[in-house]
Tab-separated table of C-alpha atoms and ligand atoms in Angstrom:
chain	number	residue	atom	x	y	z
A	1	MET	CA	23.862	-20.461	23.420
A	2	PRO	CA	21.206	-22.408	21.782
A	3	ASN	CA	21.920	-24.589	18.297
A	4	GLU	CA	21.121	-22.603	16.279
A	5	THR	CA	19.512	-25.481	14.247
A	6	LEU	CA	16.271	-27.339	13.474
A	7	THR	CA	16.612	-30.585	13.710
A	8	ILE	CA	14.033	-32.910	11.195
A	9	ILE	CA	13.044	-36.307	10.776
A	10	ASP	CA	11.816	-37.798	7.645
A	11	ASN	CA	9.037	-40.354	8.534
A	12	ARG	CA	9.214	-41.540	5.253
A	13	THR	CA	12.659	-42.039	4.652
A	14	GLU	CA	13.357	-42.244	8.764
A	15	GLN	CA	17.151	-39.858	7.358
A	16	THR	CA	17.623	-37.502	9.711
A	17	TYR	CA	18.228	-33.529	8.479
A	18	SER	CA	20.033	-30.403	10.578
A	19	ILE	CA	18.591	-26.835	8.917
A	20	PRO	CA	19.650	-23.803	10.202
A	21	ILE	CA	18.112	-20.994	12.351
A	22	SER	CA	18.842	-17.543	11.400
A	23	ARG	CA	16.452	-14.285	12.957
A	24	GLY	CA	13.837	-16.908	13.524
A	25	THR	CA	13.796	-18.333	9.503
A	26	ILE	CA	14.412	-21.138	8.010
A	27	ARG	CA	15.237	-21.028	4.556
A	28	ALA	CA	13.050	-23.239	2.361
A	29	MET	CA	15.452	-24.021	-0.016
A	30	ASP	CA	17.243	-25.321	2.721
A	31	LEU	CA	13.909	-28.325	3.059
A	32	ARG	CA	14.462	-28.773	-0.897
A	33	GLN	CA	17.354	-32.064	0.010
A	34	ILE	CA	14.593	-33.403	1.848
A	35	LYS	CA	13.850	-36.438	-0.659
A	36	THR	CA	12.451	-39.551	-0.750
A	37	GLY	CA	14.533	-40.313	-3.624
A	38	PRO	CA	16.999	-39.531	-6.752
A	39	GLU	CA	13.332	-38.853	-8.651
A	40	ASP	CA	12.089	-36.681	-5.982
A	41	PHE	CA	11.714	-33.167	-6.576
A	42	GLY	CA	11.666	-32.504	-2.724
A	43	LEU	CA	10.329	-31.172	-0.048
A	44	MET	CA	8.750	-27.358	-0.697
A	45	THR	CA	6.585	-25.620	1.691
A	46	TYR	CA	2.736	-24.375	1.002
A	47	ASP	CA	2.199	-21.142	2.057
A	48	PRO	CA	-0.981	-19.167	0.283
A	49	ALA	CA	-0.964	-15.705	0.569
A	50	PHE	CA	2.227	-15.749	2.023
A	51	MET	CA	0.833	-16.313	6.040
A	52	ASN	CA	4.020	-16.989	7.447
A	53	THR	CA	7.031	-16.708	4.693
A	54	ALA	CA	9.681	-13.486	4.785
A	55	SER	CA	10.093	-12.791	0.595
A	56	CYS	CA	13.082	-10.692	1.927
A	57	GLN	CA	14.915	-9.358	4.830
A	58	SER	CA	14.323	-5.357	4.498
A	59	ALA	CA	15.927	-2.815	6.932
A	60	ILE	CA	13.156	0.120	5.790
A	61	THR	CA	10.202	-0.824	8.494
A	62	TYR	CA	10.016	-2.173	11.713
A	63	LEU	CA	6.457	-3.915	12.612
A	64	ASP	CA	5.617	-5.526	15.418
A	65	GLY	CA	2.061	-6.479	15.437
A	66	ASP	CA	1.543	-7.560	18.528
A	67	LYS	CA	3.187	-4.899	20.270
A	68	GLY	CA	1.278	-1.792	17.808
A	69	ILE	CA	5.386	-0.726	17.124
A	70	LEU	CA	5.681	1.148	13.374
A	71	ARG	CA	9.327	2.213	12.916
A	72	TYR	CA	10.756	3.720	9.495
A	73	ARG	CA	14.502	3.196	9.763
A	74	GLY	CA	14.476	3.188	13.140
A	75	TYR	CA	12.468	5.737	13.930
A	76	PRO	CA	8.729	5.291	15.767
A	77	ILE	CA	5.956	7.083	13.407
A	78	GLU	CA	5.297	8.874	16.458
A	79	GLN	CA	8.126	11.089	15.828
A	80	LEU	CA	8.313	11.276	12.722
A	81	ALA	CA	4.723	12.627	12.240
A	82	GLU	CA	5.648	15.170	15.311
A	83	HIS	CA	8.059	16.802	13.591
A	84	CYS	CA	8.582	15.841	10.816
A	85	THR	CA	8.122	17.397	6.721
A	86	PHE	CA	6.446	14.386	4.331
A	87	LEU	CA	9.459	15.003	1.951
A	88	GLU	CA	12.268	14.632	4.648
A	89	VAL	CA	10.813	10.878	5.859
A	90	ALA	CA	10.768	10.303	1.980
A	91	TYR	CA	15.029	10.955	1.869
A	92	LEU	CA	14.530	9.140	5.427
A	93	LEU	CA	12.261	6.236	4.069
A	94	LEU	CA	15.038	6.642	0.300
A	95	HIS	CA	18.157	7.062	1.887
A	96	GLY	CA	18.432	5.009	4.707
A	97	GLU	CA	19.239	8.476	7.418
A	98	LEU	CA	17.444	12.245	8.005
A	99	PRO	CA	18.549	14.429	5.582
A	100	THR	CA	20.425	17.286	6.806
A	101	THR	CA	19.831	20.964	6.239
A	102	GLU	CA	21.048	21.435	3.587
A	103	GLU	CA	20.591	17.682	2.079
A	104	LEU	CA	16.381	18.465	2.813
A	105	GLU	CA	16.552	21.673	1.202
A	106	ASN	CA	18.326	20.236	-2.303
A	107	TRP	CA	16.469	16.847	-2.425
A	108	SER	CA	12.752	19.083	-1.876
A	109	CYS	CA	14.788	21.218	-5.063
A	110	GLU	CA	14.676	18.029	-6.755
A	111	VAL	CA	11.589	17.151	-5.857
A	112	MET	CA	9.868	19.832	-6.880
A	113	HIS	CA	11.507	20.550	-9.948
A	114	HIS	CA	10.131	17.043	-11.297
A	115	ALA	CA	6.419	18.103	-10.710
A	116	MET	CA	6.131	19.491	-13.856
A	117	THR	CA	4.525	16.510	-16.442
A	118	HIS	CA	4.843	16.459	-20.273
A	119	GLU	CA	1.865	18.615	-21.739
A	120	ASN	CA	0.842	15.132	-23.843
A	121	VAL	CA	-0.277	14.293	-20.196
A	122	LYS	CA	-2.850	16.489	-20.156
A	123	LYS	CA	-3.940	15.442	-23.891
A	124	PHE	CA	-4.320	11.356	-22.730
A	125	MET	CA	-5.855	12.597	-19.506
A	126	ASP	CA	-8.459	14.136	-21.239
A	127	GLY	CA	-9.451	11.243	-22.988
A	128	PHE	CA	-10.523	9.562	-19.996
A	129	HIS	CA	-14.918	9.648	-19.233
A	130	HIS	CA	-15.761	12.177	-16.735
A	131	ASP	CA	-16.308	9.892	-14.040
A	132	ALA	CA	-13.247	7.332	-14.737
A	133	HIS	CA	-12.452	6.461	-11.321
A	134	PRO	CA	-9.716	8.064	-10.234
A	135	MET	CA	-7.274	5.396	-9.356
A	136	GLY	CA	-7.900	4.079	-12.835
A	137	VAL	CA	-7.037	6.695	-13.623
A	138	LEU	CA	-3.860	6.752	-11.513
A	139	ILE	CA	-2.877	2.942	-13.236
A	140	SER	CA	-3.144	4.234	-16.532
A	141	THR	CA	-1.516	7.664	-16.694
A	142	VAL	CA	1.670	5.978	-14.420
A	143	ALA	CA	2.245	3.310	-16.708
A	144	ALA	CA	2.383	5.767	-19.829
A	145	LEU	CA	5.251	7.167	-18.279
A	146	SER	CA	7.204	4.772	-18.501
A	147	THR	CA	6.739	5.762	-22.438
A	148	PHE	CA	7.735	9.458	-22.040
A	149	TYR	CA	11.369	8.832	-19.786
A	150	PRO	CA	12.735	5.239	-22.244
A	151	ASP	CA	15.771	5.775	-19.814
A	152	ALA	CA	13.913	4.048	-17.379
A	153	ARG	CA	14.785	1.153	-18.569
A	154	ASN	CA	18.253	0.961	-17.234
A	155	ILE	CA	17.542	-0.095	-13.861
A	156	GLY	CA	20.965	-1.452	-13.346
A	157	ASP	CA	21.867	1.749	-13.384
A	158	PRO	CA	21.785	3.714	-9.941
A	159	LYS	CA	21.462	7.576	-11.024
A	160	CYS	CA	19.162	6.880	-13.917
A	161	ARG	CA	17.505	4.547	-10.674
A	162	ARG	CA	17.989	7.410	-8.321
A	163	LYS	CA	16.365	10.168	-11.394
A	164	GLN	CA	13.203	8.283	-12.267
A	165	ILE	CA	12.544	7.979	-8.743
A	166	ILE	CA	12.732	11.363	-7.963
A	167	ARG	CA	10.211	11.839	-11.120
A	168	LEU	CA	7.940	9.706	-10.382
A	169	ILE	CA	7.314	10.979	-6.103
A	170	GLY	CA	7.504	14.975	-7.879
A	171	LYS	CA	4.743	13.777	-10.561
A	172	MET	CA	2.664	11.491	-8.464
A	173	PRO	CA	0.449	14.858	-7.042
A	174	THR	CA	0.508	15.984	-10.341
A	175	LEU	CA	-0.770	13.987	-12.085
A	176	ALA	CA	-3.393	12.976	-9.032
A	177	ALA	CA	-4.761	16.042	-9.155
A	178	TYR	CA	-4.984	16.123	-12.711
A	179	ALA	CA	-7.330	13.557	-12.221
A	180	TYR	CA	-9.817	15.644	-10.137
A	181	ARG	CA	-10.047	18.449	-12.304
A	182	HIS	CA	-11.141	16.565	-14.679
A	183	ARG	CA	-13.858	14.896	-13.201
A	184	LEU	CA	-14.621	18.834	-11.945
A	185	GLY	CA	-14.343	19.838	-15.890
A	186	LEU	CA	-11.556	22.366	-14.609
A	187	PRO	CA	-8.621	23.271	-15.889
A	188	TYR	CA	-5.368	21.986	-14.916
A	189	VAL	CA	-2.733	23.614	-12.603
A	190	TYR	CA	0.400	23.713	-12.893
A	191	PRO	CA	2.847	22.568	-10.514
A	192	ASP	CA	4.106	25.796	-7.505
A	193	PRO	CA	7.718	25.264	-7.015
A	194	ASP	CA	7.639	27.388	-4.819
A	195	LEU	CA	5.464	25.681	-2.514
A	196	GLY	CA	5.952	22.446	-0.034
A	197	TYR	CA	4.664	18.944	-1.518
A	198	THR	CA	1.646	18.840	0.394
A	199	GLN	CA	0.658	23.059	0.152
A	200	ASN	CA	1.662	22.159	-3.595
A	201	TYR	CA	-0.449	18.892	-4.020
A	202	MET	CA	-3.758	21.323	-2.930
A	203	ASN	CA	-2.726	24.590	-4.819
A	204	MET	CA	-3.368	21.963	-7.546
A	205	LEU	CA	-6.279	20.758	-6.834
A	206	TRP	CA	-8.343	23.644	-5.643
A	207	ARG	CA	-6.614	26.931	-6.983
A	208	ARG	CA	-9.610	28.898	-8.619
A	209	THR	CA	-9.175	32.272	-9.877
A	210	GLU	CA	-6.679	33.962	-6.703
A	211	PRO	CA	-3.591	34.601	-8.685
A	212	LYS	CA	-1.479	32.695	-5.038
A	213	TYR	CA	-3.272	29.569	-3.322
A	214	ALA	CA	-2.564	29.534	0.443
A	215	ALA	CA	-3.665	26.037	2.502
A	216	ASN	CA	-4.952	26.300	5.522
A	217	PRO	CA	-1.924	26.057	7.379
A	218	VAL	CA	-3.771	23.453	9.651
A	219	LEU	CA	-5.209	21.258	7.093
A	220	ALA	CA	-1.450	21.251	4.939
A	221	ARG	CA	-0.011	19.742	7.854
A	222	ALA	CA	-2.844	17.160	8.729
A	223	LEU	CA	-2.174	15.974	4.552
A	224	GLU	CA	1.535	16.058	5.411
A	225	VAL	CA	1.338	13.616	8.567
A	226	LEU	CA	-1.527	11.545	6.827
A	227	PHE	CA	0.861	11.020	4.578
A	228	ILE	CA	4.008	10.101	6.571
A	229	LEU	CA	1.924	8.220	7.865
A	230	HIS	CA	1.105	5.951	4.607
A	231	ALA	CA	5.060	6.547	3.263
A	232	ASP	CA	5.513	2.650	3.682
A	233	HIS	CA	4.260	-1.001	5.819
A	234	GLU	CA	6.711	-3.488	4.428
A	235	GLN	CA	5.773	-6.321	2.877
A	236	ASN	CA	2.069	-5.765	2.068
A	237	CYS	CA	0.142	-6.490	-1.321
A	238	SER	CA	1.114	-3.242	-3.203
A	239	THR	CA	4.302	-3.163	-2.142
A	240	SER	CA	5.028	-7.083	-2.723
A	241	ALA	CA	3.277	-6.598	-6.313
A	242	MET	CA	6.302	-3.734	-6.647
A	243	ARG	CA	8.960	-6.241	-5.946
A	244	ALA	CA	7.808	-8.988	-7.888
A	245	VAL	CA	7.154	-7.087	-11.290
A	246	GLY	CA	10.741	-4.729	-10.426
A	247	SER	CA	11.956	-8.723	-9.934
A	248	SER	CA	11.359	-8.665	-13.788
A	249	GLN	CA	13.596	-5.582	-14.274
A	250	ALA	CA	10.597	-3.797	-15.553
A	251	ASP	CA	11.130	-0.282	-15.612
A	252	PRO	CA	9.870	1.831	-12.843
A	253	PHE	CA	6.557	3.356	-13.835
A	254	ALA	CA	5.044	-0.105	-15.169
A	255	THR	CA	6.243	-1.578	-11.449
A	256	ALA	CA	4.542	1.480	-10.333
A	257	ALA	CA	1.681	1.354	-11.846
A	258	ALA	CA	1.215	-2.589	-10.722
A	259	ALA	CA	1.166	-1.659	-7.478
A	260	ILE	CA	-1.249	1.075	-8.185
A	261	ALA	CA	-3.612	-1.805	-8.980
A	262	ALA	CA	-3.148	-3.416	-5.940
A	263	LEU	CA	-3.313	-0.799	-3.454
A	264	SER	CA	-6.676	0.175	-5.575
A	265	GLY	CA	-8.486	-3.601	-3.514
A	266	PRO	CA	-11.312	-3.201	-1.154
A	267	LEU	CA	-9.531	-5.151	1.315
A	268	HIS	CA	-5.920	-3.065	1.036
A	269	GLY	CA	-6.112	0.551	0.415
A	270	GLY	CA	-9.182	0.813	-1.201
A	271	ALA	CA	-10.641	0.497	2.244
A	272	ASN	CA	-10.800	3.820	3.037
A	273	GLU	CA	-13.402	4.175	0.820
A	274	GLU	CA	-15.487	1.359	1.879
A	275	VAL	CA	-15.166	2.632	4.765
A	276	LEU	CA	-17.399	6.175	4.124
A	277	ARG	CA	-19.351	3.919	2.014
A	278	MET	CA	-20.357	1.774	5.258
A	279	LEU	CA	-20.662	5.075	7.408
A	280	ASP	CA	-23.051	6.650	4.819
A	281	GLU	CA	-25.240	2.934	5.186
A	282	ILE	CA	-25.283	2.599	8.256
A	283	GLY	CA	-26.677	6.368	8.786
A	284	SER	CA	-26.835	7.257	12.500
A	285	LYS	CA	-25.798	5.711	16.215
A	286	ASP	CA	-28.100	3.347	17.111
A	287	ARG	CA	-28.149	1.969	13.600
A	288	ILE	CA	-24.405	0.143	14.403
A	289	PRO	CA	-25.511	-2.695	17.134
A	290	ALA	CA	-27.821	-4.302	14.114
A	291	PHE	CA	-24.579	-3.716	11.293
A	292	VAL	CA	-22.213	-4.734	13.746
A	293	GLU	CA	-24.335	-8.326	14.251
A	294	GLN	CA	-24.403	-8.612	10.126
A	295	VAL	CA	-20.878	-8.459	11.011
A	296	LYS	CA	-20.817	-11.336	13.162
A	297	TYR	CA	-23.508	-13.231	11.361
A	298	GLY	CA	-20.863	-12.825	8.328
A	299	LYS	CA	-23.152	-11.497	5.658
A	300	ARG	CA	-21.254	-7.980	6.512
A	301	LYS	CA	-17.481	-6.786	6.890
A	302	LEU	CA	-16.143	-4.062	9.107
A	303	MET	CA	-14.330	-1.880	6.982
A	304	GLY	CA	-11.746	-0.293	8.323
A	305	PHE	CA	-10.949	-3.567	10.925
A	306	GLY	CA	-8.369	-5.841	11.105
A	307	HIS	CA	-4.927	-6.823	9.882
A	308	ARG	CA	-2.688	-9.516	8.726
A	309	VAL	CA	-0.228	-8.085	11.100
A	310	TYR	CA	-1.495	-6.091	13.850
A	311	LYS	CA	-3.402	-7.598	16.215
A	312	ASN	CA	-2.787	-4.874	18.559
A	313	TYR	CA	-4.641	-1.340	17.942
A	314	ASP	CA	-3.007	0.006	14.253
A	315	PRO	CA	-0.285	3.300	15.788
A	316	ARG	CA	-1.423	5.066	12.913
A	317	ALA	CA	-4.974	4.925	13.616
A	318	ARG	CA	-4.243	6.514	16.887
A	319	ILE	CA	-2.572	9.968	15.155
A	320	ILE	CA	-5.008	9.751	12.199
A	321	LYS	CA	-7.375	10.258	15.433
A	322	ARG	CA	-6.260	13.425	16.911
A	323	VAL	CA	-5.274	14.836	13.545
A	324	ALA	CA	-9.508	14.817	13.020
A	325	GLU	CA	-9.814	16.207	15.908
A	326	GLU	CA	-7.684	19.085	13.937
A	327	VAL	CA	-8.850	18.814	11.423
A	328	PHE	CA	-12.458	19.593	12.551
A	329	GLU	CA	-11.480	22.732	14.186
A	330	VAL	CA	-11.397	24.186	11.397
A	331	THR	CA	-13.207	22.534	8.791
A	332	GLY	CA	-16.402	22.419	11.628
A	333	ARG	CA	-16.743	18.499	12.716
A	334	ASN	CA	-18.074	15.619	10.600
A	335	PRO	CA	-20.704	13.987	11.697
A	336	LYS	CA	-19.423	10.701	10.752
A	337	ILE	CA	-16.484	10.606	13.466
A	338	ASP	CA	-18.839	10.351	16.468
A	339	ILE	CA	-20.629	7.152	14.170
A	340	ALA	CA	-16.963	5.680	13.537
A	341	LEU	CA	-16.152	6.471	17.851
A	342	ASP	CA	-19.141	4.266	18.793
A	343	LEU	CA	-19.066	2.051	15.998
A	344	GLU	CA	-15.066	0.855	17.582
A	345	ARG	CA	-16.015	1.763	20.815
A	346	ILE	CA	-19.287	-1.364	20.270
A	347	ALA	CA	-16.896	-3.954	17.966
A	348	LEU	CA	-13.525	-3.391	20.583
A	349	SER	CA	-15.999	-5.041	23.054
A	350	ASP	CA	-17.839	-7.721	21.591
A	351	GLU	CA	-16.799	-11.125	21.993
A	352	TYR	CA	-16.358	-11.620	17.971
A	353	PHE	CA	-13.502	-8.410	17.354
A	354	ILE	CA	-11.688	-9.242	20.750
A	355	LYS	CA	-11.381	-12.838	19.779
A	356	ARG	CA	-10.026	-12.494	15.884
A	357	LYS	CA	-7.818	-9.102	17.654
A	358	LEU	CA	-9.197	-7.192	15.367
A	359	TYR	CA	-8.770	-3.521	15.601
A	360	PRO	CA	-9.318	-0.030	13.645
A	361	ASN	CA	-6.295	-0.032	11.158
A	362	VAL	CA	-5.493	2.857	9.309
A	363	ASP	CA	-8.438	3.504	6.274
A	364	PHE	CA	-11.029	3.831	10.058
A	365	TYR	CA	-10.772	7.265	10.452
A	366	SER	CA	-8.797	8.813	7.840
A	367	GLY	CA	-11.482	9.124	5.289
A	368	ILE	CA	-13.326	11.083	7.446
A	369	ILE	CA	-10.326	13.408	7.461
A	370	TYR	CA	-10.609	13.306	3.528
A	371	GLN	CA	-13.839	14.284	3.718
A	372	ALA	CA	-14.040	16.952	5.767
A	373	MET	CA	-11.049	18.563	4.139
A	374	GLY	CA	-12.901	18.283	0.737
A	375	PHE	CA	-12.154	15.261	-0.939
A	376	THR	CA	-14.444	13.176	-1.964
A	377	PRO	CA	-14.721	9.495	-1.561
A	378	ASP	CA	-13.060	8.290	-4.689
A	379	GLN	CA	-9.833	10.650	-3.889
A	380	PHE	CA	-9.475	8.290	-1.111
A	381	THR	CA	-7.172	5.967	-2.212
A	382	VAL	CA	-4.960	8.177	-4.412
A	383	LEU	CA	-4.468	9.675	-1.703
A	384	PHE	CA	-2.781	5.966	0.314
A	385	GLY	CA	-0.786	5.970	-3.305
A	386	ILE	CA	0.924	9.212	-3.549
A	387	PRO	CA	2.385	8.254	-0.769
A	388	ARG	CA	3.437	4.976	-0.796
A	389	THR	CA	4.913	5.182	-3.456
A	390	VAL	CA	8.055	6.484	-1.595
A	391	GLY	CA	7.871	2.986	0.219
A	392	TRP	CA	7.420	1.208	-3.340
A	393	LEU	CA	10.520	3.046	-4.526
A	394	ALA	CA	12.056	2.456	-1.338
A	395	GLN	CA	11.361	-1.064	-1.723
A	396	TRP	CA	11.955	-1.253	-5.220
A	397	GLN	CA	15.634	0.184	-4.985
A	398	GLU	CA	16.567	-2.110	-2.020
A	399	MET	CA	15.132	-5.096	-3.621
A	400	LEU	CA	17.220	-4.312	-6.791
A	401	GLU	CA	20.380	-3.739	-4.618
A	402	ASP	CA	20.007	-7.001	-2.511
A	403	PRO	CA	22.279	-10.036	-4.784
A	404	GLU	CA	19.959	-12.645	-3.353
A	405	GLN	CA	16.929	-11.877	-4.890
A	406	LYS	CA	15.932	-13.254	-8.064
A	407	ILE	CA	12.788	-13.066	-10.988
A	408	ALA	CA	9.887	-13.584	-8.396
A	409	ARG	CA	8.401	-16.885	-9.443
A	410	PRO	CA	6.768	-19.095	-6.104
A	411	ARG	CA	5.911	-22.737	-6.901
A	412	GLN	CA	2.675	-24.702	-7.958
A	413	ILE	CA	1.327	-28.051	-6.153
A	414	TYR	CA	-0.423	-28.956	-9.250
A	415	THR	CA	-4.114	-30.619	-8.545
A	416	GLY	CA	-5.064	-30.496	-12.034
A	417	GLN	CA	-5.663	-34.079	-14.728
A	418	ASP	CA	-2.457	-36.529	-14.825
A	419	LYS	CA	-1.571	-36.997	-18.972
A	420	ARG	CA	-4.410	-37.411	-21.462
A	421	ASP	CA	-4.894	-37.817	-25.695
A	422	PHE	CA	-6.608	-35.417	-27.508
A	423	VAL	CA	-10.082	-35.693	-28.116
A	424	PRO	CA	-11.539	-34.760	-31.615
A	425	ILE	CA	-14.023	-32.002	-31.393
A	426	THR	CA	-16.946	-34.804	-32.653
A	427	LEU	CA	-16.326	-37.300	-30.144
A	428	ARG	CA	-16.215	-34.293	-27.231
A	429	GLY	CA	-18.941	-35.108	-24.988
A	430	GLN	CA	-19.604	-38.973	-25.774
A	431	ARG	CA	-17.098	-40.228	-22.890
A	432	GLU	CA	-17.866	-43.735	-23.818
A	433	LEU	CA	-17.264	-43.212	-26.659
A	434	ALA	CA	-14.123	-40.867	-26.899
A	435	GLY	CA	-12.452	-43.731	-24.192
A	436	VAL	CA	-13.054	-41.958	-21.403
B	501	CMC	N1	-15.137	-7.450	9.923
B	501	CMC	C1	-15.321	-8.699	9.848
B	501	CMC	N2	-14.400	-9.983	9.994
B	501	CMC	C2	-13.162	-10.268	9.701
B	501	CMC	C3	-12.798	-8.530	9.540
B	501	CMC	C4	-13.725	-7.289	9.661
B	501	CMC	N3	-13.109	-6.513	8.445
B	501	CMC	N4	-11.119	-9.167	9.117
B	501	CMC	C5	-11.236	-10.456	9.351
B	501	CMC	N5	-11.649	-10.662	10.500
B	501	CMC	C6	-12.316	-11.688	10.398
B	501	CMC	C7	-12.249	-13.146	9.096
B	501	CMC	O1	-13.742	-13.096	8.773
B	501	CMC	C8	-11.760	-14.143	9.911
B	501	CMC	O2	-12.818	-14.472	10.663
B	501	CMC	P1	-13.097	-16.181	10.665
B	501	CMC	O3	-11.056	-16.882	11.779
B	501	CMC	O4	-13.882	-16.916	11.806
B	501	CMC	O5	-13.097	-16.564	9.725
B	501	CMC	C9	-10.667	-13.943	10.933
B	501	CMC	O6	-11.462	-12.145	11.577
B	501	CMC	C10	-9.258	-13.465	10.713
B	501	CMC	O7	-9.497	-12.713	9.742
B	501	CMC	P2	-8.557	-13.107	7.924
B	501	CMC	O8	-9.478	-12.820	7.067
B	501	CMC	O9	-8.235	-14.285	7.931
B	501	CMC	O10	-7.483	-11.904	8.213
B	501	CMC	P3	-6.531	-11.672	6.411
B	501	CMC	O11	-4.879	-11.013	7.801
B	501	CMC	O12	-6.464	-12.805	5.580
B	501	CMC	O13	-7.046	-10.316	6.249
B	501	CMC	C11	-7.707	-8.492	5.981
B	501	CMC	C12	-6.562	-9.027	6.613
B	501	CMC	C13	-7.256	-6.183	6.178
B	501	CMC	C14	-7.516	-8.521	4.764
B	501	CMC	C15	-8.917	-8.146	7.363
B	501	CMC	O14	-9.252	-7.899	7.953
B	501	CMC	C16	-9.710	-6.883	5.947
B	501	CMC	O15	-10.295	-7.699	5.352
B	501	CMC	N6	-10.336	-5.877	6.379
B	501	CMC	C17	-11.207	-5.175	5.590
B	501	CMC	C18	-10.684	-4.489	4.211
B	501	CMC	C19	-9.644	-3.072	5.463
B	501	CMC	O16	-9.244	-2.771	6.240
B	501	CMC	N7	-8.555	-3.150	5.045
B	501	CMC	C20	-7.796	-2.046	5.332
B	501	CMC	C21	-6.137	-3.170	5.899
B	501	CMC	S1	-5.233	-2.258	6.727
B	501	CMC	C22	-4.375	-1.378	5.180
B	501	CMC	C23	-3.658	-1.752	3.982
B	501	CMC	O17	-3.618	-2.636	4.249
B	501	CMC	O18	-4.311	-1.087	2.639
């Protein structure tokens, strides 16, 4: 058994320190003892963008970026996508185990029961401009839920927390569907608790005058699989936002609104919308090489490519490619898939992408499916946010129950001015007079 410690010699003082290693990690606080003298604050680590810093211990999602492995609570994503419903996976992420038949029935009933929103939600939804971006609408309406449920502030009570978790998972599709219909000027459709989670969402989006909307089962299953693939992805930008904001003990609705805001950026969940715009701009296969050249010269980014953790094929992208073919059997082929497939082929054989280990990520193919199903590109990130809500809430709950967690508060390295005296406004700009 090797000695699980790290020996550090501080050449400034010639002192030697022994730092414990656990799970391939040292604790940053163990470095604080390394000082040049009593006045010294102690050694810190500098890690902009958290390239090499674990901010928590988590038992929810396992990701091996070099091998292209993704597991929820130990179960391979491929098996969950094949055999589960989204709500079954949601239960797994939140409770740690797959539900029994009875548990799943109760859980589904509870979530669907909470799909309804207060009538006033419709009123402030109406206040948004007709072309408001749906992610902006979602951020605002989820934050507004905290005004309807003041009990949500009681984050220390596990029973109360569970109630808010169910509320938010239940209401996300309703808010998203209301935003969609508001944009089109269509009347809102109330949730139908008799339907499954994705079928109900499709009902609220697309029901017109028929008494009962019946979603195409292939499309409903495809959406279910896409929701499963997006449900969690350990400490990504939006989940880190959820944990950081939640660590201040803000209520879960305000906290989730912050996570949705983080998701909306084009380097994170907003990438799926950008991929479609990029494919539109490329327009035809013969223009791919010229586009790839622009990317290699740093003028553009190949959206839907690259990942902080995956340095191998994103396993979710592989499943999504298969789902795309199933969806096209129903909807007809989205011609953008052929441009995307060719773009992937050309990129994966190019030295630029090989050297940097850039592979298609989850966002590369998802938008093509969503578009074939009838969604407009500005809805794509919303379709990421609905299922990711489960992951955010699971991670939030884990953070609150972790005795090691405290309010998130990083350090900085100050690089600004040293102390200087105030300069009256009449003397500013006259450096000599001001004595500077
Ligand atoms: N197109 C062209 N070059 C790229 C790309 C790309 N999509 N991604 C990374 N690179 C290059 C980057 O320029 C850098 O090159 P160099 O070493 O010469 O400076 C190298 O690859 C390493 O990239 P990085 O920016 O240091 O990597 P990162 O871990 O900081 O960024 C990323 C990860 C996902 C933000 C980035 O790959 C990216 O911007 N991708 C496009 C946006 C995208 O698809 N985002 C969705 C991510 S997956 C789902 C999600 O999280 O929502």
